[in-house]
Coordinates of N, CA and C in Angstrom, one line a residue:
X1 N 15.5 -50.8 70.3 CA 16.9 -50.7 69.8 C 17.1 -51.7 68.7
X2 N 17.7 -51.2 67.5 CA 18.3 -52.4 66.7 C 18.9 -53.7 66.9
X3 N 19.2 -54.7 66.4 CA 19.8 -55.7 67.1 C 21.6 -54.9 67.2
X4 N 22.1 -55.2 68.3 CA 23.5 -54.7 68.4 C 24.5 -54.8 67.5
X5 N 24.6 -56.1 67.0 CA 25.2 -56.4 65.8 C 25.0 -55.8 64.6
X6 N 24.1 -55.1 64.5 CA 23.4 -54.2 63.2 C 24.2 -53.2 63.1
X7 N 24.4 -52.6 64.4 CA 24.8 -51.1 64.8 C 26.4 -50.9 64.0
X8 N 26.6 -49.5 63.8 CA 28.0 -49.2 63.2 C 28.7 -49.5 64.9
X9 N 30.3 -49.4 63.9 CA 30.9 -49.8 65.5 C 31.5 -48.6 66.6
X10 N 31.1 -47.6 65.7 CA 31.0 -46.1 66.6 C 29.9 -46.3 67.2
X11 N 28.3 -47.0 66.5 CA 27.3 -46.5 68.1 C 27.3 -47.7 68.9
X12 N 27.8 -49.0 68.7 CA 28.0 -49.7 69.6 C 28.8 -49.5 70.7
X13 N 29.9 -48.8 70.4 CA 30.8 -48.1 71.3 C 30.5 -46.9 72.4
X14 N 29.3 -45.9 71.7 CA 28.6 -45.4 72.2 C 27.8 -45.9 72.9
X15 N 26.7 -47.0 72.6 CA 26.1 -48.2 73.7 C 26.5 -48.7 74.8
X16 N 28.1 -49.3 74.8 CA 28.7 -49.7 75.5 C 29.3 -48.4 76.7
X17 N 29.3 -47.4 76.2 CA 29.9 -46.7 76.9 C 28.4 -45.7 77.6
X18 N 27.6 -45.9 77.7 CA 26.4 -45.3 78.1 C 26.3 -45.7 79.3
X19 N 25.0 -45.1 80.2 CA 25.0 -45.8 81.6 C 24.0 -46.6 81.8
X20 N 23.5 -46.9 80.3 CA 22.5 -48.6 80.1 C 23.6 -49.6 80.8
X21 N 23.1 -50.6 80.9 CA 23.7 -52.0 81.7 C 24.1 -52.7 80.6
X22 N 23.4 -52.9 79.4 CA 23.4 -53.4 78.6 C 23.2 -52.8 77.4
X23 N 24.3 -53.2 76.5 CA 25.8 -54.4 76.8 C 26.0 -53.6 77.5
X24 N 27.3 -54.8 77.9 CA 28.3 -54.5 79.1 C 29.4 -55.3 78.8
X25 N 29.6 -55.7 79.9 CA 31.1 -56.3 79.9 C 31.0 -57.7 79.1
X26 N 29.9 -58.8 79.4 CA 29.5 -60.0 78.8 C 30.1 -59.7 76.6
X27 N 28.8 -58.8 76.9 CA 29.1 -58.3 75.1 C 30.2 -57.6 74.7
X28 N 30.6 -56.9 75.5 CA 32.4 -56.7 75.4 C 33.1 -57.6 74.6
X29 N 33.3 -58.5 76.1 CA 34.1 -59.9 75.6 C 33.3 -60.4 74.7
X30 N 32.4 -60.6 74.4 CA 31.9 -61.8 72.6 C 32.3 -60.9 71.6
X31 N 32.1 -59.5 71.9 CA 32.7 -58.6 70.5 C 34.2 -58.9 70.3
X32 N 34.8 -59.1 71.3 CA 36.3 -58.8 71.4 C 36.8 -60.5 71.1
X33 N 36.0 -61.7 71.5 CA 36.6 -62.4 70.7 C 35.9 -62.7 69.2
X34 N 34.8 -61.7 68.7 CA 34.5 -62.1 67.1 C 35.9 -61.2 66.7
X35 N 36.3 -60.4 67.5 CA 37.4 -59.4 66.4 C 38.6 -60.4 66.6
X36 N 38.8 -61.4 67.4 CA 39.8 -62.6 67.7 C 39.6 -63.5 66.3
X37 N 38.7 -63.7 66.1 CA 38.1 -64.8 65.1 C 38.1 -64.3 64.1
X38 N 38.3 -63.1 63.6 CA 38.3 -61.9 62.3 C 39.6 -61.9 62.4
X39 N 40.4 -61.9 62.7 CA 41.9 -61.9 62.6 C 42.2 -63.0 62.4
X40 N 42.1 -64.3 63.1 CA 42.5 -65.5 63.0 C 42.1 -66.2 61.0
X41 N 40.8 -65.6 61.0 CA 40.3 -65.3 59.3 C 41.3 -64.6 58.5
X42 N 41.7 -63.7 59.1 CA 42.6 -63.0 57.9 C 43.8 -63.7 57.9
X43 N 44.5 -64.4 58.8 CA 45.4 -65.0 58.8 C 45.4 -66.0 57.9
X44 N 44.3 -66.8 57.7 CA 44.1 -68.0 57.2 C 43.8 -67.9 55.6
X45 N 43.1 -66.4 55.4 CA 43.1 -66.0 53.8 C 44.1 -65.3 53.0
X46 N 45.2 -64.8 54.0 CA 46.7 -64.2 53.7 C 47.3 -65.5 53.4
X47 N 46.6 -66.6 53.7 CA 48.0 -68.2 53.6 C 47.5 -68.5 52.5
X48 N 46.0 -69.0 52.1 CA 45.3 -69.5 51.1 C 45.6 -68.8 49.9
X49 N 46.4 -70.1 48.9 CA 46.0 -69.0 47.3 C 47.5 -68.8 47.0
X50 N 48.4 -69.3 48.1 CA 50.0 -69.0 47.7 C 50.8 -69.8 47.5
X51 N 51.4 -69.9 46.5 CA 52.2 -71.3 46.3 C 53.0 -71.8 47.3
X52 N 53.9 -71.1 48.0 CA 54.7 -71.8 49.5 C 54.0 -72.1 50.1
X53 N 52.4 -72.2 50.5 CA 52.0 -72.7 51.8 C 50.9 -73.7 51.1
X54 N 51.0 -74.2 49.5 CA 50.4 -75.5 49.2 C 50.3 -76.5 50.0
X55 N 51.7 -76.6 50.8 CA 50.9 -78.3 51.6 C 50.2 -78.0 52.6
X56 N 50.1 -77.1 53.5 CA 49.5 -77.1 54.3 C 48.0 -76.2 54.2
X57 N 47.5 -76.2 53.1 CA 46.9 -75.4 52.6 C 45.3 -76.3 52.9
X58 N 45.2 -77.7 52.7 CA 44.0 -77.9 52.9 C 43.7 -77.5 54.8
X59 N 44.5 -77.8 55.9 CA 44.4 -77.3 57.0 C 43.9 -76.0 57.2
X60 N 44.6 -75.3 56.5 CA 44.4 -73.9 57.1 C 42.9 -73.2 56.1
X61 N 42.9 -73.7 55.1 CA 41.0 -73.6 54.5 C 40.1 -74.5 55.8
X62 N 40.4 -75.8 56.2 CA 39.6 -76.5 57.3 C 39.7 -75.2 58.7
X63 N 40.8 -74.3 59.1 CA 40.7 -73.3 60.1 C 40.1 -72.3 59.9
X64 N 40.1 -71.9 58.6 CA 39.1 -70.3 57.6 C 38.1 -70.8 58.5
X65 N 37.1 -71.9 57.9 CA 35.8 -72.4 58.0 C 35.1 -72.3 59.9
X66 N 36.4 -73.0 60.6 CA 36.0 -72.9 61.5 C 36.0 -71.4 62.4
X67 N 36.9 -70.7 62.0 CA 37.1 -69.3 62.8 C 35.7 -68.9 62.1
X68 N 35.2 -68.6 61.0 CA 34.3 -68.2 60.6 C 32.9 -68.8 60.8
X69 N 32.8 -69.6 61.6 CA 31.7 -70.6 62.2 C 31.3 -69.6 63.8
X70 N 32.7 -69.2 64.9 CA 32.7 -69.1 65.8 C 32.7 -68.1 65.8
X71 N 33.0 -67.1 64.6 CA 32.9 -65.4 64.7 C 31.4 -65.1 64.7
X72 N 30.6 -66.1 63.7 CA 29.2 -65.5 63.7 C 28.5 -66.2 65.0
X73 N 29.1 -66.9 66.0 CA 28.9 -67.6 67.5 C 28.8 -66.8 68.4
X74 N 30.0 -65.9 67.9 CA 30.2 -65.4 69.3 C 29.4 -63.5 69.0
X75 N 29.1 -63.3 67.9 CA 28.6 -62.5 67.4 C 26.7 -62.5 68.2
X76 N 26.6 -63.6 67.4 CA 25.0 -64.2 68.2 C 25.3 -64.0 70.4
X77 N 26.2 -64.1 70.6 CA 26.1 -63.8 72.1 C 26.4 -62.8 72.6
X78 N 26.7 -61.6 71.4 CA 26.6 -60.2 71.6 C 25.1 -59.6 72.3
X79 N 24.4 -60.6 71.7 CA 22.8 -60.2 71.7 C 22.4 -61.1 72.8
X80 N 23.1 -62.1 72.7 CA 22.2 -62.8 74.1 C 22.7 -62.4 75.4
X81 N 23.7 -62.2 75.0 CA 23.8 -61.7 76.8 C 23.5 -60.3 76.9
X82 N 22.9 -59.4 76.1 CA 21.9 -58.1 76.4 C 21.0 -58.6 76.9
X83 N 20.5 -60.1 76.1 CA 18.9 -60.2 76.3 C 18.9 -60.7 77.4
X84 N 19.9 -61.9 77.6 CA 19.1 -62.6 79.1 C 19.7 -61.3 80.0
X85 N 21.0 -60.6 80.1 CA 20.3 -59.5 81.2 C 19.5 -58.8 81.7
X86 N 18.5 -58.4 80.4 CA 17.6 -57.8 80.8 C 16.4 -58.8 81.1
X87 N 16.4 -59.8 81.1 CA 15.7 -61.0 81.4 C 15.9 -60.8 83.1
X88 N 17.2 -61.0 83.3 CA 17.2 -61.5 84.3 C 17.3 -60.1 85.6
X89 N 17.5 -59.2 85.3 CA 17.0 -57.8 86.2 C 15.6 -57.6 86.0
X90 N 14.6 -58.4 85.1 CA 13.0 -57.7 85.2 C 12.7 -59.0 86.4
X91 N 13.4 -59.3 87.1 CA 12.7 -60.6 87.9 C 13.2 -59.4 89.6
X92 N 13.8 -58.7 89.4 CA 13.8 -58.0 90.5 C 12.5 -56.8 90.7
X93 N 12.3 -56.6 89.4 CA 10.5 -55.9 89.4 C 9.4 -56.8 89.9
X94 N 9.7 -58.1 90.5 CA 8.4 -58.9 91.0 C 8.4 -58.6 91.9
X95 N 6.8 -58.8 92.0 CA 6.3 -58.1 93.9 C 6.9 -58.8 94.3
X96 N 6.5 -58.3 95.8 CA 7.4 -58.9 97.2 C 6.8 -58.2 98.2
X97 N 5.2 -58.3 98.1 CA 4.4 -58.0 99.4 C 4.6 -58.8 100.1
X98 N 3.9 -60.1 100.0 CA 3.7 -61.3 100.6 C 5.1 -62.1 100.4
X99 N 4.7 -63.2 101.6 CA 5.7 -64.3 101.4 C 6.0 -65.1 100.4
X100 N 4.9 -65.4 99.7 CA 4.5 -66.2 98.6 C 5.3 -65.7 97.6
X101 N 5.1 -64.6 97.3 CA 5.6 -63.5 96.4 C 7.3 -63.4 96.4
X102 N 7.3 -63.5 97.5 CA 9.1 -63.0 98.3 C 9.6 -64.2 97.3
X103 N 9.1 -65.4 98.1 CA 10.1 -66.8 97.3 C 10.1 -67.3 96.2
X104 N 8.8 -66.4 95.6 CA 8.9 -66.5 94.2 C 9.6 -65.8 93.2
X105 N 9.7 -64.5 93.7 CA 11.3 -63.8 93.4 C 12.2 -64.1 93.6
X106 N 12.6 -64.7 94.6 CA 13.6 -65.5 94.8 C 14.0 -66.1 93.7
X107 N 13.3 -67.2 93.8 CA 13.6 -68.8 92.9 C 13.6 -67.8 91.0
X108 N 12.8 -67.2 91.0 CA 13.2 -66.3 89.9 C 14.6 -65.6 89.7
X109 N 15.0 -65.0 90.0 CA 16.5 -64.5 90.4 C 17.4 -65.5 90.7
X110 N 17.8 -66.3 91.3 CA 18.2 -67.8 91.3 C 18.4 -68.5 89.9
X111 N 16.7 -68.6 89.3 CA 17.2 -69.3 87.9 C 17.5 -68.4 86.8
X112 N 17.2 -67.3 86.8 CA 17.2 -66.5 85.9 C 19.1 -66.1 86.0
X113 N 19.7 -65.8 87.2 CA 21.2 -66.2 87.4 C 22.4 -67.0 86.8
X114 N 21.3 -68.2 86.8 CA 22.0 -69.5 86.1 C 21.8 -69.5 84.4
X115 N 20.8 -68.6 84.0 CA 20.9 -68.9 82.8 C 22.1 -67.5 82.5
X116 N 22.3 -66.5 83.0 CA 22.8 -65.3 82.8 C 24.3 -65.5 83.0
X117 N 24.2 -66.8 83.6 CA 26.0 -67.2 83.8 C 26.4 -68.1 82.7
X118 N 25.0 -68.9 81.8 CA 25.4 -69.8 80.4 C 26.2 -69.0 79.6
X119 N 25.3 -67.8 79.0 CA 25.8 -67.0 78.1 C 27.4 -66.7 78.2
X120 N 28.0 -66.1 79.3 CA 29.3 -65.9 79.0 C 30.0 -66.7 79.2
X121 N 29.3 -68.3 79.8 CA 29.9 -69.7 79.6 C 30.4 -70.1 78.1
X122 N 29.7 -69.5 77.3 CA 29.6 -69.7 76.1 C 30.6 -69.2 75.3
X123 N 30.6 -67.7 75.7 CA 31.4 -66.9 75.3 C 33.0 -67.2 75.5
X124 N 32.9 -67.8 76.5 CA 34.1 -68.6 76.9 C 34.8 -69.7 76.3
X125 N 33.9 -70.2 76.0 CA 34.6 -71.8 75.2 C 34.7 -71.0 74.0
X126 N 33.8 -70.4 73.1 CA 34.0 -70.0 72.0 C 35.5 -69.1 71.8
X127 N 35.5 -68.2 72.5 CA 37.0 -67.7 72.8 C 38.0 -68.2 72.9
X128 N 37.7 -69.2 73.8 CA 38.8 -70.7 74.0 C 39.4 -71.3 72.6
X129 N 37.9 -71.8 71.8 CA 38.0 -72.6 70.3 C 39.2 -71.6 69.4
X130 N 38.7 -69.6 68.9 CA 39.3 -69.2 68.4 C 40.8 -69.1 69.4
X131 N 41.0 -69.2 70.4 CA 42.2 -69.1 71.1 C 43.2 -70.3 70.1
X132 N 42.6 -71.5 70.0 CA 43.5 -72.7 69.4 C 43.8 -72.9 68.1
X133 N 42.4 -71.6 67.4 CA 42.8 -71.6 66.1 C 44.2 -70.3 65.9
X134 N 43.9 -70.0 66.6 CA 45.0 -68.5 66.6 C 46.4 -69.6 66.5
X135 N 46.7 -70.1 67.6 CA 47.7 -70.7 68.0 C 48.1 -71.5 67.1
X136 N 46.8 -72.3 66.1 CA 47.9 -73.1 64.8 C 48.0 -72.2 63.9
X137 N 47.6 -72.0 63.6 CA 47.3 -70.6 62.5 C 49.0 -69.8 62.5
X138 N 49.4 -69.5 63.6 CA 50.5 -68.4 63.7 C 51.5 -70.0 63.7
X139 N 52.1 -70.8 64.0 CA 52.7 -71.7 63.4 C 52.4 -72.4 61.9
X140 N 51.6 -72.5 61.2 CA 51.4 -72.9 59.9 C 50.7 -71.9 58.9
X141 N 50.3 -71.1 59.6 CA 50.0 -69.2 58.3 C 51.3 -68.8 57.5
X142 N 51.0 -67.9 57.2 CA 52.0 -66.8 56.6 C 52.5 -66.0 57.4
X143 N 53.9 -66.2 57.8 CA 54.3 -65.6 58.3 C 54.3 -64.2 58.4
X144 N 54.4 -63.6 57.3 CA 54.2 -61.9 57.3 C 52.9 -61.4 57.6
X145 N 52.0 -62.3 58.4 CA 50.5 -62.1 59.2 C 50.7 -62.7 60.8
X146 N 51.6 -63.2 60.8 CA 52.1 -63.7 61.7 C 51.8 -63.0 63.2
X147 N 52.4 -61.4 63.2 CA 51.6 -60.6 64.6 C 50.2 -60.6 64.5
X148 N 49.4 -60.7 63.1 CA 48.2 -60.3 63.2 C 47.4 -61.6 64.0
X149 N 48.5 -62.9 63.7 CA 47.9 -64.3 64.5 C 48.3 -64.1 66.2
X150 N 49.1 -63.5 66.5 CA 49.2 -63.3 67.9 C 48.1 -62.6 68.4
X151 N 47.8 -61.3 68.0 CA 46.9 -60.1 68.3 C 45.3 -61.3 68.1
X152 N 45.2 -62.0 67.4 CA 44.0 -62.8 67.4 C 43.9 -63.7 69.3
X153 N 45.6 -64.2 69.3 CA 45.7 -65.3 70.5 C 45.0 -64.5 71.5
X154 N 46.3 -63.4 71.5 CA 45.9 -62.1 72.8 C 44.3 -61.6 73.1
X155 N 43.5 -61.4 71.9 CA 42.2 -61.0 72.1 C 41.3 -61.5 73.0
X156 N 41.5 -63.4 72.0 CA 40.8 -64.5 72.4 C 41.1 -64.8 73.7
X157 N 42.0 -64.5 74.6 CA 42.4 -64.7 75.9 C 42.0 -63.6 76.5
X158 N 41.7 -62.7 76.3 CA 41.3 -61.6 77.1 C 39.9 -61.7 76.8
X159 N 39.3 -62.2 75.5 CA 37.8 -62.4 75.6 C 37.4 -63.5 76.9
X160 N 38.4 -64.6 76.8 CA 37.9 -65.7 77.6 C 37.6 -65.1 79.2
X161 N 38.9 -64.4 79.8 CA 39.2 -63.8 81.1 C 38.3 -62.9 81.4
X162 N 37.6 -61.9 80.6 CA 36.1 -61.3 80.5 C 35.0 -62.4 81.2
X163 N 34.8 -63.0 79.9 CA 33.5 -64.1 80.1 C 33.7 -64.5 81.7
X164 N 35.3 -64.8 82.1 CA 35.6 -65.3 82.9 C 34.7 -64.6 84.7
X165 N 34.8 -63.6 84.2 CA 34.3 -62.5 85.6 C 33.1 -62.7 85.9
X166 N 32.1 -62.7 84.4 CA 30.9 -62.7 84.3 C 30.2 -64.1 84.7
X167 N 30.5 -64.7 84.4 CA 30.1 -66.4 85.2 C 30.4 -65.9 86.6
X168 N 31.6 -65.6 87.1 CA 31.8 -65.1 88.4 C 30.5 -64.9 88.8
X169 N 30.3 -63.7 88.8 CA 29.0 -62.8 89.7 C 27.9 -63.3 89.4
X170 N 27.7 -64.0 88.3 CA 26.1 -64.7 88.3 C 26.5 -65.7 89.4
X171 N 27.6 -66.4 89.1 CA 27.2 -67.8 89.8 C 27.0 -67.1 91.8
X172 N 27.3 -66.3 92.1 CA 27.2 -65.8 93.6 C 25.9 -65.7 93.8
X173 N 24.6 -65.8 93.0 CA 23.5 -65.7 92.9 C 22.6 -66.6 92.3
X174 N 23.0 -67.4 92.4 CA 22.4 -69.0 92.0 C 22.0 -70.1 93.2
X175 N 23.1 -69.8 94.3 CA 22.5 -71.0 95.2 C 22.6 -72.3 95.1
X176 N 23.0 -72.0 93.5 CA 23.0 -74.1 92.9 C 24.2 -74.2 93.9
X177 N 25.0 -75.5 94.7 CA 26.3 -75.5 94.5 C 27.0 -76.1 93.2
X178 N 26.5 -77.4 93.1 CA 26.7 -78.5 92.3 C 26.3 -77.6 90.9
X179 N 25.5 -76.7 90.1 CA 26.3 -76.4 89.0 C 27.1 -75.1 89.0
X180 N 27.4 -74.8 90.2 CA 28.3 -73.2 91.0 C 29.9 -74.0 90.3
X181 N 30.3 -75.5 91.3 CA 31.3 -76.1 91.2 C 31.2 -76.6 89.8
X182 N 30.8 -77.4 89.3 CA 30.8 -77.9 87.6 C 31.5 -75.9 86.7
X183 N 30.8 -75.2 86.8 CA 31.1 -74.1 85.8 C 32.8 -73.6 86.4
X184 N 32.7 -73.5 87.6 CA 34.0 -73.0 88.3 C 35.3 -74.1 87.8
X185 N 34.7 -75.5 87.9 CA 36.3 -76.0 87.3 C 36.1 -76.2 86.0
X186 N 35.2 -75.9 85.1 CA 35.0 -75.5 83.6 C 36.2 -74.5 83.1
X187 N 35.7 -73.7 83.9 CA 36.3 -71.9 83.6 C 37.8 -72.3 83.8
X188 N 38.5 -72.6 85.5 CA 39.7 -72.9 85.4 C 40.5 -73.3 84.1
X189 N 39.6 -74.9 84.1 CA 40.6 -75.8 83.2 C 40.4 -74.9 81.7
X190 N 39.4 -74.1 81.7 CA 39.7 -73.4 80.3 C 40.7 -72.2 80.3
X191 N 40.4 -71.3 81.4 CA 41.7 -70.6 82.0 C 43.2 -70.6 82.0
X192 N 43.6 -72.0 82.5 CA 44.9 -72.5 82.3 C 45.2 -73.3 81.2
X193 N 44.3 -73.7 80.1 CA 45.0 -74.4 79.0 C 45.0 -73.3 78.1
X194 N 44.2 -72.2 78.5 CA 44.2 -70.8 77.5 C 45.4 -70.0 77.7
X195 N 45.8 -69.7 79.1 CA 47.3 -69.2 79.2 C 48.3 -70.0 78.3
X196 N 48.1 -71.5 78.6 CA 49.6 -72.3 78.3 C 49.6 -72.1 76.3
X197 N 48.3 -72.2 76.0 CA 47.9 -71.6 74.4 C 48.4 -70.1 73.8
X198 N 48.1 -69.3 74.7 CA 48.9 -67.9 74.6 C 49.8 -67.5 74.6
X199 N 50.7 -68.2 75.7 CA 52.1 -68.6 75.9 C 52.6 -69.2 74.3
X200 N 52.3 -70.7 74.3 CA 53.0 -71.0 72.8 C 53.3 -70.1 71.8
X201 N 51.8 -69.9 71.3 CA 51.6 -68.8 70.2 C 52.5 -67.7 70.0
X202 N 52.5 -66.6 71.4 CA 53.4 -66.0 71.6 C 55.2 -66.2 71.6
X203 N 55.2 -67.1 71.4 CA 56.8 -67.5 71.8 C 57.2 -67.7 70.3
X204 N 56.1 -68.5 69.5 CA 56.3 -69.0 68.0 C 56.6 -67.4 67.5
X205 N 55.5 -66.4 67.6 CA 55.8 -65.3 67.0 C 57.3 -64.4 67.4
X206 N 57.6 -64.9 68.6 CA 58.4 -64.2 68.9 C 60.2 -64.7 68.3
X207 N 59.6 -66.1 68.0 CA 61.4 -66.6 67.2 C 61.4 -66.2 66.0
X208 N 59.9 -66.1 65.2 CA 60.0 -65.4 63.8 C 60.1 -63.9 64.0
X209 N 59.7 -63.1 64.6 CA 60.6 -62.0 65.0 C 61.7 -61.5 65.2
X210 N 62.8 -62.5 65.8 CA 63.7 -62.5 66.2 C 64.8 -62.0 65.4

């Protein structure tokens, strides 16, 4: 198969909707927050280049740069989390005659787990990052792009809440505790500072609305 990112976004859609495993839900969310970080971009090229939003103009070129850093981020984890999926289901094709064998599947499945729960660890903070660009962006953008900075916040928080699942069910399969607990209060504290981020954003858009 082509790399995913190659594909038009009708056959990726078609991909995603097939009864391959992969993508799935992991590359869901990284697509859903590159389209968070493509908005939060357009927000920030609607501001640049206009005379009213001169002073705050070097800021929001320093936000272009970064949304456009984390769109091709989270783009790259479109593909990794196909790949280590399929990484990590060929460790259930090891024998399992013997005992030897048994625990060595094991401890395979186990680590292969932990790496399958990085990936949408990843996808998470990255989601998170465009979450806060969204959030300045729709207080210091152009206002008449203004919903298009909300619809970036909203994405980016639904990409995070995705990623969020997917660490879930790896980590039930790890055995680590100690990096089970480290990723679990990761996810929270990015969880709840991502709501209270969503929340603002939303509220800003909603007084210029008003």
């Amino acid at each position: 198969m082509s790399n995913l990112t190659d594909l038009k976004s009708t056959e990726f859609l078609t991909a995603l909707a097939s009864s391959a495993p992969a993508p799935g839900g992991g590359g869901g969310a990284a697509m859903a927050g590159a389209l968070a970080a493509a908005l939060a971009s357009m927000v920030a090229n609607l501001t640049i280049g206009k005379e009213k939003f001169t002073q705050q103009e070097p800021e929001v070129k320093a936000l272009l740069e970064e949304a456009e850093e984390v769109r091709k981020r989270l783009l790259g984890l479109v593909e990794d989390d196909a790949a280590v999926f399929n990484s990590f289901m060929s460790c259930y094709k090891l024998p399992k005659a013997t005992e030897e064998e048994k625990a060595a599947r094991t401890a395979a499945i186990r680590s292969a787990a932990k790496e399958a729960a990085e990936v949408p660890l990843a996808i998470a903070r990255a989601s998170y990052k465009v979450l806060t660009l969204a959030e300045r962006l729709v207080r210091i953008g152009n206002p008449g792009v203004i919903t298009d900075g909300a619809c970036s916040a909203l994405l980016a928080r639904a990409a995070l809440r995705c990623a969020e699942y997917n660490v879930r069910i790896n980590l039930g399969l790890t055995k680590d505790e100690a990096y089970n607990q480290n990723a679990r209060e990761e996810m929270n504290n990015l969880l709840k500072t991502a709501e209270e981020l969503e929340l603002e954003a939303l509220a800003v858009t909603d007084r210029v609305l008003a």
